[in-house]
Coordinates of N, CA, C and O in Angstrom, one line a residue:
M60 N -24.1 8.7 9.9 CA -22.9 8.2 10.3 C -22.1 7.8 9.0 O -22.6 7.3 8.0
G61 N -20.8 8.2 9.0 CA -19.9 8.0 7.9 C -19.5 6.5 7.8 O -19.6 5.7 8.8
L62 N -19.1 6.1 6.6 CA -18.7 4.7 6.4 C -17.2 4.6 6.4 O -16.5 5.6 6.2
N63 N -16.7 3.4 6.8 CA -15.3 3.2 6.7 C -14.9 2.9 5.3 O -15.7 2.6 4.4
I64 N -13.6 3.0 5.0 CA -13.1 2.8 3.6 C -11.9 2.0 3.6 O -11.1 2.0 4.5
Q65 N -11.8 1.2 2.5 CA -10.6 0.4 2.2 C -10.3 0.7 0.8 O -11.2 0.7 -0.1
I66 N -9.1 1.1 0.5 CA -8.6 1.3 -0.9 C -7.8 0.1 -1.3 O -6.9 -0.4 -0.5
V67 N -8.1 -0.4 -2.5 CA -7.4 -1.6 -3.0 C -6.5 -1.2 -4.1 O -6.9 -0.5 -5.0
I68 N -5.3 -1.7 -4.1 CA -4.3 -1.3 -5.0 C -3.9 -2.6 -5.7 O -3.4 -3.6 -5.1
D69 N -4.1 -2.7 -7.1 CA -3.6 -3.8 -7.9 C -2.1 -3.7 -8.0 O -1.6 -2.6 -8.2
C70 N -1.4 -4.8 -8.0 CA 0.1 -4.8 -8.1 C 0.6 -6.2 -8.4 O -0.2 -7.2 -8.4
R71 N 1.9 -6.3 -8.7 CA 2.5 -7.6 -9.0 C 2.9 -8.3 -7.7 O 2.8 -9.5 -7.6
D72 N 3.4 -7.6 -6.7 CA 4.0 -8.2 -5.5 C 3.3 -7.5 -4.3 O 3.9 -6.6 -3.7
P73 N 2.2 -8.0 -3.8 CA 1.4 -7.3 -2.8 C 2.2 -7.2 -1.4 O 2.1 -6.2 -0.7
H74 N 3.0 -8.2 -1.1 CA 3.7 -8.2 0.2 C 4.8 -7.2 0.1 O 5.0 -6.4 1.1
H75 N 5.6 -7.1 -0.9 CA 6.6 -6.1 -1.1 C 6.1 -4.7 -1.1 O 6.5 -3.8 -0.4
L76 N 5.0 -4.5 -1.9 CA 4.5 -3.1 -2.0 C 3.8 -2.7 -0.7 O 3.9 -1.6 -0.2
A77 N 3.1 -3.6 0.0 CA 2.5 -3.3 1.3 C 3.6 -2.9 2.3 O 3.4 -1.9 3.0
E78 N 4.7 -3.6 2.3 CA 5.8 -3.2 3.2 C 6.3 -1.9 2.9 O 6.7 -1.1 3.8
W79 N 6.5 -1.6 1.6 CA 7.0 -0.3 1.1 C 6.1 0.8 1.6 O 6.6 1.8 2.2
W80 N 4.8 0.7 1.4 CA 3.8 1.7 1.8 C 3.7 1.8 3.3 O 3.6 2.9 3.9
A81 N 3.8 0.7 4.0 CA 3.7 0.8 5.5 C 4.9 1.6 6.0 O 4.7 2.5 6.9
E82 N 6.1 1.4 5.5 CA 7.2 2.2 5.9 C 7.1 3.6 5.5 O 7.4 4.6 6.3
S83 N 6.6 3.9 4.3 CA 6.4 5.3 3.8 C 5.4 6.1 4.6 O 5.6 7.3 4.8
L84 N 4.3 5.4 5.0 CA 3.3 6.1 5.8 C 3.4 6.0 7.3 O 2.6 6.6 8.0
D85 N 4.4 5.3 7.7 CA 4.6 5.0 9.2 C 3.3 4.2 9.7 O 2.8 4.5 10.8
W86 N 2.9 3.3 8.8 CA 1.8 2.4 9.2 C 2.4 1.0 9.5 O 3.6 0.9 9.6
A87 N 1.5 0.0 9.6 CA 2.0 -1.3 9.9 C 1.3 -2.3 9.0 O 0.2 -2.2 8.6
V88 N 2.1 -3.4 8.6 CA 1.5 -4.5 7.8 C 0.6 -5.2 8.8 O 0.9 -5.6 9.9
E89 N -0.6 -5.5 8.3 CA -1.6 -6.2 9.0 C -1.2 -7.7 9.2 O -0.9 -8.3 8.2
P90 N -1.1 -8.2 10.4 CA -0.7 -9.6 10.6 C -1.7 -10.5 9.9 O -2.9 -10.2 10.0
Q91 N -1.2 -11.6 9.4 CA -2.1 -12.6 8.9 C -2.1 -13.8 9.8 O -1.1 -14.1 10.5
D92 N -3.2 -14.5 10.0 CA -3.4 -15.5 11.0 C -3.1 -16.9 10.3 O -4.0 -17.4 9.6
E93 N -1.9 -17.4 10.6 CA -1.5 -18.7 10.1 C -2.5 -19.8 10.4 O -2.8 -20.7 9.6
G94 N -3.0 -19.8 11.6 CA -3.9 -20.9 12.1 C -5.2 -20.8 11.2 O -5.8 -21.8 10.8
F95 N -5.7 -19.6 11.0 CA -6.9 -19.4 10.2 C -6.7 -19.9 8.8 O -7.5 -20.6 8.2
I96 N -5.6 -19.5 8.2 CA -5.2 -19.9 6.8 C -5.2 -21.4 6.7 O -5.8 -22.0 5.8
R97 N -4.5 -22.1 7.7 CA -4.4 -23.5 7.7 C -5.8 -24.2 7.8 O -6.1 -25.1 7.2
S98 N -6.7 -23.6 8.7 CA -8.0 -24.1 8.8 C -8.8 -24.0 7.5 O -9.6 -24.9 7.2
M99 N -8.7 -22.9 6.8 CA -9.4 -22.7 5.5 C -8.9 -23.8 4.5 O -9.8 -24.3 3.8
I100 N -7.7 -24.1 4.5 CA -7.2 -25.2 3.6 C -7.7 -26.5 4.1 O -8.2 -27.3 3.2
E101 N -7.6 -26.8 5.4 CA -8.1 -28.1 5.9 C -9.6 -28.3 5.6 O -10.1 -29.4 5.4
Q102 N -10.4 -27.2 5.7 CA -11.8 -27.3 5.4 C -12.2 -27.3 3.9 O -13.4 -27.4 3.6
G103 N -11.2 -27.1 3.1 CA -11.5 -27.1 1.6 C -11.9 -25.8 1.1 O -12.2 -25.7 -0.1
Y104 N -11.8 -24.7 1.8 CA -12.2 -23.4 1.3 C -11.0 -22.7 0.6 O -11.3 -21.7 -0.1
A105 N -9.8 -23.2 0.8 CA -8.7 -22.6 0.1 C -7.7 -23.8 -0.2 O -7.9 -24.9 0.3
S106 N -6.7 -23.5 -1.0 CA -5.7 -24.5 -1.3 C -4.3 -24.0 -1.0 O -4.1 -22.8 -0.9
D107 N -3.4 -24.9 -0.9 CA -2.0 -24.6 -0.6 C -1.4 -23.6 -1.6 O -0.6 -22.7 -1.3
D108 N -1.8 -23.7 -2.9 CA -1.3 -22.8 -3.9 C -1.8 -21.4 -3.8 O -1.3 -20.5 -4.5
Q109 N -2.7 -21.1 -2.9 CA -3.2 -19.8 -2.6 C -2.4 -19.1 -1.5 O -2.7 -18.0 -1.1
T110 N -1.4 -19.8 -1.0 CA -0.6 -19.3 0.1 C 0.9 -19.2 -0.3 O 1.3 -19.8 -1.3
T111 N 1.7 -18.6 0.5 CA 3.1 -18.5 0.3 C 3.7 -18.3 1.7 O 3.0 -17.9 2.6
I112 N 5.0 -18.5 1.8 CA 5.7 -18.1 3.0 C 6.4 -16.8 2.7 O 7.2 -16.6 1.8
H113 N 6.1 -15.8 3.6 CA 6.7 -14.5 3.5 C 7.3 -14.1 4.8 O 6.5 -14.1 5.8
N114 N 8.5 -13.8 4.9 CA 9.2 -13.5 6.1 C 9.0 -14.6 7.1 O 8.9 -14.3 8.3
G115 N 9.0 -15.8 6.7 CA 8.9 -17.0 7.5 C 7.6 -17.3 8.0 O 7.4 -18.2 8.9
V116 N 6.5 -16.7 7.5 CA 5.2 -16.9 8.0 C 4.3 -17.3 6.8 O 4.4 -16.7 5.7
L117 N 3.4 -18.2 7.0 CA 2.4 -18.6 6.0 C 1.4 -17.4 5.9 O 0.8 -17.0 6.8
V118 N 1.2 -17.0 4.6 CA 0.3 -15.8 4.3 C -0.5 -16.1 3.0 O -0.1 -17.0 2.3
W119 N -1.5 -15.4 2.8 CA -2.2 -15.5 1.6 C -1.3 -14.9 0.5 O -0.7 -13.9 0.6
R120 N -1.1 -15.6 -0.6 CA -0.2 -15.2 -1.7 C -0.6 -13.9 -2.4 O 0.3 -13.1 -2.7
D121 N -1.9 -13.7 -2.6 CA -2.3 -12.7 -3.5 C -2.8 -11.4 -2.8 O -3.3 -10.5 -3.5
A122 N -2.6 -11.3 -1.5 CA -3.1 -10.0 -0.8 C -2.3 -9.8 0.5 O -1.9 -10.7 1.2
C123 N -2.2 -8.5 0.8 CA -1.6 -8.1 2.0 C -2.1 -6.7 2.3 O -2.2 -5.8 1.4
A124 N -2.4 -6.4 3.5 CA -3.0 -5.1 3.9 C -2.1 -4.3 4.9 O -1.3 -4.9 5.6
I125 N -2.3 -3.0 4.9 CA -1.7 -2.2 5.9 C -2.7 -1.3 6.6 O -3.8 -1.0 6.0
R126 N -2.4 -0.9 7.8 CA -3.3 0.0 8.6 C -2.4 0.9 9.4 O -1.3 0.6 9.7
P127 N -3.0 2.0 9.9 CA -2.3 2.8 11.0 C -2.1 1.8 12.2 O -3.0 1.0 12.5
P128 N -1.0 1.9 12.8 CA -0.7 1.0 13.9 C -1.8 1.0 15.0 O -2.1 -0.1 15.6
E129 N -2.4 2.1 15.3 CA -3.4 2.2 16.3 C -4.7 1.5 15.9 O -5.5 1.3 16.8
E130 N -4.8 1.1 14.7 CA -6.0 0.4 14.2 C -5.7 -1.1 13.9 O -6.6 -1.8 13.4
L131 N -4.6 -1.6 14.3 CA -4.2 -3.0 14.0 C -5.2 -4.0 14.7 O -5.5 -5.1 14.1
E132 N -5.6 -3.7 15.9 CA -6.5 -4.6 16.6 C -8.0 -4.4 16.4 O -8.8 -5.1 16.9
V133 N -8.3 -3.3 15.7 CA -9.7 -3.0 15.5 C -10.3 -3.9 14.4 O -9.7 -4.2 13.4
K134 N -11.5 -4.4 14.7 CA -12.2 -5.4 13.8 C -12.7 -4.7 12.5 O -12.7 -5.4 11.5
A135 N -13.1 -3.5 12.6 CA -13.5 -2.8 11.4 C -12.7 -1.5 11.3 O -13.2 -0.4 11.7
P136 N -11.5 -1.5 10.8 CA -10.7 -0.3 10.7 C -11.3 0.7 9.8 O -12.0 0.4 8.9
T137 N -11.1 2.0 10.2 CA -11.6 3.1 9.4 C -10.7 3.4 8.2 O -11.1 3.9 7.2
R138 N -9.4 3.0 8.3 CA -8.5 3.2 7.2 C -7.7 1.9 6.9 O -7.0 1.4 7.8
R139 N -7.7 1.5 5.7 CA -7.0 0.2 5.4 C -6.6 0.3 3.9 O -7.5 0.6 3.0
L140 N -5.4 -0.1 3.5 CA -5.0 -0.2 2.2 C -4.7 -1.7 1.9 O -4.0 -2.3 2.7
L141 N -5.4 -2.3 0.9 CA -5.2 -3.7 0.6 C -4.5 -3.8 -0.8 O -4.9 -3.2 -1.8
F142 N -3.4 -4.5 -0.8 CA -2.6 -4.7 -2.0 C -2.9 -6.1 -2.5 O -2.8 -7.1 -1.7
Q143 N -3.4 -6.2 -3.7 CA -3.7 -7.5 -4.3 C -3.1 -7.7 -5.7 O -2.9 -6.7 -6.4
T144 N -2.8 -8.9 -6.0 CA -2.2 -9.2 -7.3 C -3.3 -8.9 -8.4 O -4.5 -9.0 -8.3
A145 N -2.7 -8.5 -9.6 CA -3.5 -8.3 -10.8 C -2.8 -9.0 -11.9 O -1.6 -9.0 -12.0
P146 N -3.6 -9.5 -12.9 CA -2.9 -10.3 -14.0 C -2.1 -9.4 -15.0 O -1.3 -9.9 -15.7
E147 N -2.4 -8.1 -15.0 CA -1.7 -7.2 -16.0 C -0.9 -6.2 -15.3 O -1.1 -5.8 -14.1
D148 N 0.1 -5.7 -16.0 CA 1.0 -4.6 -15.4 C 0.2 -3.3 -15.6 O -0.6 -3.2 -16.5
K149 N 0.6 -2.3 -14.8 CA 0.1 -1.0 -15.0 C 0.6 -0.4 -16.3 O 1.7 -0.5 -16.7
R150 N -0.4 0.2 -17.1 CA 0.0 0.7 -18.4 C -0.2 2.2 -18.6 O 0.4 2.8 -19.4
V151 N -1.2 2.8 -17.8 CA -1.5 4.2 -18.0 C -1.6 4.9 -16.6 O -1.5 4.2 -15.6
K152 N -1.7 6.2 -16.7 CA -1.8 7.0 -15.4 C -3.0 6.5 -14.6 O -4.1 6.2 -15.1
N153 N -2.8 6.5 -13.3 CA -3.9 6.2 -12.4 C -5.1 7.2 -12.5 O -4.8 8.4 -12.7
R154 N -6.3 6.7 -12.5 CA -7.4 7.6 -12.4 C -7.7 8.1 -11.0 O -8.4 9.1 -10.8
V155 N -7.2 7.4 -10.0 CA -7.3 7.8 -8.6 C -5.9 7.7 -8.0 O -5.1 6.8 -8.3
H156 N -5.5 8.7 -7.2 CA -4.3 8.6 -6.5 C -4.5 9.2 -5.1 O -5.5 9.8 -4.8
W157 N -3.5 9.1 -4.2 CA -3.7 9.7 -2.9 C -2.6 10.8 -2.7 O -1.5 10.7 -3.3
D158 N -2.9 11.7 -1.9 CA -2.0 12.8 -1.5 C -1.5 12.5 -0.1 O -2.4 12.2 0.7
I159 N -0.3 12.7 0.1 CA 0.3 12.5 1.4 C 0.6 13.8 2.0 O 1.5 14.5 1.5
N160 N 0.0 14.2 3.1 CA 0.2 15.4 3.8 C 1.5 15.2 4.7 O 1.4 14.3 5.6
L161 N 2.5 15.9 4.5 CA 3.8 15.7 5.1 C 3.8 16.4 6.5 O 4.9 16.3 7.2
A162 N 2.8 17.0 7.0 CA 2.7 17.6 8.3 C 3.9 18.5 8.6 O 4.5 18.4 9.7
G163 N 4.2 19.3 7.7 CA 5.3 20.3 7.9 C 6.7 19.8 7.5 O 7.6 20.6 7.5
R164 N 6.8 18.5 7.2 CA 8.2 18.1 6.7 C 8.5 18.7 5.4 O 7.6 18.9 4.6
D165 N 9.8 18.8 5.1 CA 10.2 19.4 3.8 C 10.0 18.4 2.7 O 10.5 17.3 2.7
K166 N 9.2 18.8 1.7 CA 8.8 17.9 0.6 C 10.0 17.4 -0.2 O 10.0 16.3 -0.8
D167 N 11.0 18.3 -0.4 CA 12.2 17.9 -1.1 C 13.0 16.8 -0.4 O 13.5 15.9 -1.0
E168 N 13.1 17.0 0.9 CA 13.8 15.9 1.7 C 13.0 14.6 1.7 O 13.6 13.6 1.5
V169 N 11.7 14.7 1.8 CA 10.9 13.4 1.7 C 11.0 12.8 0.4 O 11.1 11.6 0.2
R170 N 11.0 13.7 -0.7 CA 11.2 13.2 -2.0 C 12.5 12.4 -2.2 O 12.5 11.2 -2.7
R171 N 13.6 12.9 -1.6 CA 14.9 12.2 -1.7 C 14.8 10.9 -0.9 O 15.3 9.8 -1.4
E172 N 14.2 10.9 0.2 CA 14.0 9.7 1.0 C 13.2 8.6 0.3 O 13.6 7.4 0.2
L173 N 12.1 9.0 -0.3 CA 11.3 8.1 -1.1 C 12.0 7.5 -2.3 O 12.0 6.3 -2.6
E174 N 12.8 8.4 -3.0 CA 13.5 8.0 -4.2 C 14.6 7.0 -3.8 O 14.8 6.0 -4.5
A175 N 15.2 7.2 -2.6 CA 16.3 6.2 -2.1 C 15.7 4.9 -1.8 O 16.4 3.9 -1.9
R176 N 14.4 4.8 -1.6 CA 13.7 3.6 -1.3 C 13.0 3.0 -2.5 O 12.3 2.0 -2.3
G177 N 13.1 3.6 -3.7 CA 12.5 3.0 -4.8 C 11.4 3.8 -5.5 O 10.9 3.3 -6.6
A178 N 11.0 4.9 -5.0 CA 10.0 5.7 -5.6 C 10.6 6.5 -6.8 O 11.9 6.6 -6.9
T179 N 9.8 6.9 -7.7 CA 10.3 7.7 -8.9 C 9.6 9.1 -8.8 O 8.4 9.2 -8.6
F180 N 10.4 10.1 -9.0 CA 9.9 11.5 -9.1 C 9.3 11.7 -10.5 O 10.0 11.3 -11.5
L181 N 8.1 12.2 -10.6 CA 7.5 12.4 -11.9 C 7.5 13.9 -12.3 O 7.9 14.2 -13.4
W182 N 7.0 14.7 -11.5 CA 6.9 16.2 -11.8 C 6.6 17.0 -10.5 O 6.1 16.4 -9.6
T183 N 6.8 18.3 -10.6 CA 6.4 19.2 -9.6 C 5.3 20.1 -10.2 O 5.4 20.5 -11.3
A184 N 4.3 20.3 -9.4 CA 3.2 21.2 -9.9 C 2.8 22.2 -8.8 O 3.3 22.0 -7.6
N185 N 2.1 23.2 -9.2 CA 1.7 24.2 -8.1 C 0.3 24.8 -8.5 O -0.1 24.8 -9.7
E186 N -0.3 25.3 -7.5 CA -1.6 26.0 -7.6 C -1.4 27.2 -6.7 O -1.5 27.0 -5.5
G187 N -1.2 28.4 -7.3 CA -1.0 29.6 -6.4 C 0.3 29.3 -5.7 O 1.3 28.8 -6.2
P188 N 0.3 29.6 -4.4 CA 1.6 29.4 -3.6 C 1.8 28.0 -3.1 O 2.8 27.6 -2.6
H189 N 0.8 27.1 -3.4 CA 0.9 25.7 -2.9 C 1.6 24.9 -4.0 O 1.2 24.9 -5.2
S190 N 2.6 24.1 -3.7 CA 3.2 23.2 -4.7 C 3.3 21.8 -4.1 O 3.3 21.6 -2.9
W191 N 3.5 20.8 -5.0 CA 3.6 19.4 -4.6 C 4.4 18.7 -5.6 O 4.6 19.1 -6.7
H192 N 4.9 17.5 -5.2 CA 5.7 16.6 -6.1 C 4.7 15.4 -6.4 O 4.1 14.9 -5.4
T193 N 4.7 15.1 -7.6 CA 4.0 13.8 -8.0 C 5.1 12.8 -8.2 O 6.1 13.0 -8.8
M194 N 4.8 11.6 -7.5 CA 5.8 10.6 -7.4 C 5.1 9.3 -7.9 O 3.9 9.2 -8.1
A195 N 5.9 8.2 -8.1 CA 5.3 6.9 -8.4 C 6.0 5.9 -7.4 O 7.2 6.0 -7.1
D196 N 5.2 5.0 -6.9 CA 5.8 4.0 -6.0 C 6.6 3.0 -6.8 O 6.7 3.1 -8.0
P197 N 7.2 2.0 -6.2 CA 8.1 1.0 -6.9 C 7.4 0.3 -8.0 O 8.0 -0.2 -8.9
E198 N 6.0 0.2 -8.0 CA 5.3 -0.4 -9.1 C 4.6 0.5 -10.1 O 3.9 0.2 -11.0
G199 N 4.9 1.8 -9.9 CA 4.4 2.8 -10.8 C 3.1 3.5 -10.5 O 2.6 4.3 -11.3
N200 N 2.6 3.3 -9.3 CA 1.3 3.9 -8.9 C 1.6 5.3 -8.4 O 2.5 5.5 -7.6
E201 N 0.9 6.3 -9.0 CA 1.2 7.7 -8.7 C 0.6 8.1 -7.4 O -0.4 7.6 -6.9
F202 N 1.3 9.0 -6.7 CA 0.9 9.7 -5.5 C 1.5 11.0 -5.4 O 2.5 11.3 -6.1
C203 N 1.0 11.9 -4.6 CA 1.6 13.2 -4.4 C 2.0 13.4 -3.0 O 1.4 12.9 -2.1
I204 N 3.0 14.2 -2.8 CA 3.5 14.6 -1.5 C 3.4 16.1 -1.4 O 3.8 16.9 -2.3
N205 N 2.8 16.6 -0.3 CA 2.6 18.1 -0.2 C 2.7 18.5 1.3 O 2.6 17.7 2.2

């Protein structure tokens, strides 16, 4: 039996980047449970400074996740991206990145859409007849569209 996977992305602003990626992938931001967060504070497991108000809701300050919409209610999702704060800025090329399969959409059109939303075009590459664009998200994390 295969295992589920969560990919964790270090970033400066996890809530902003999670929202950007949720829109880019047509996924959804995972709701956070205000009641649970408050209970963790009341029981002494967390403190107020570990939370923030985002879009009018109490959330964990340092992390935000996204999932495919059909997996939002699943207790153990098979696909999840978790964005968490990191103390340092990104300095070098990612050793791991993801490729986004555009399911037949025109990659130049998608490139323009992503750039309009804050992505950066880095380069175009090809292998035989197959080509792709390498891009960076608003915080500089590389990804490819093909």
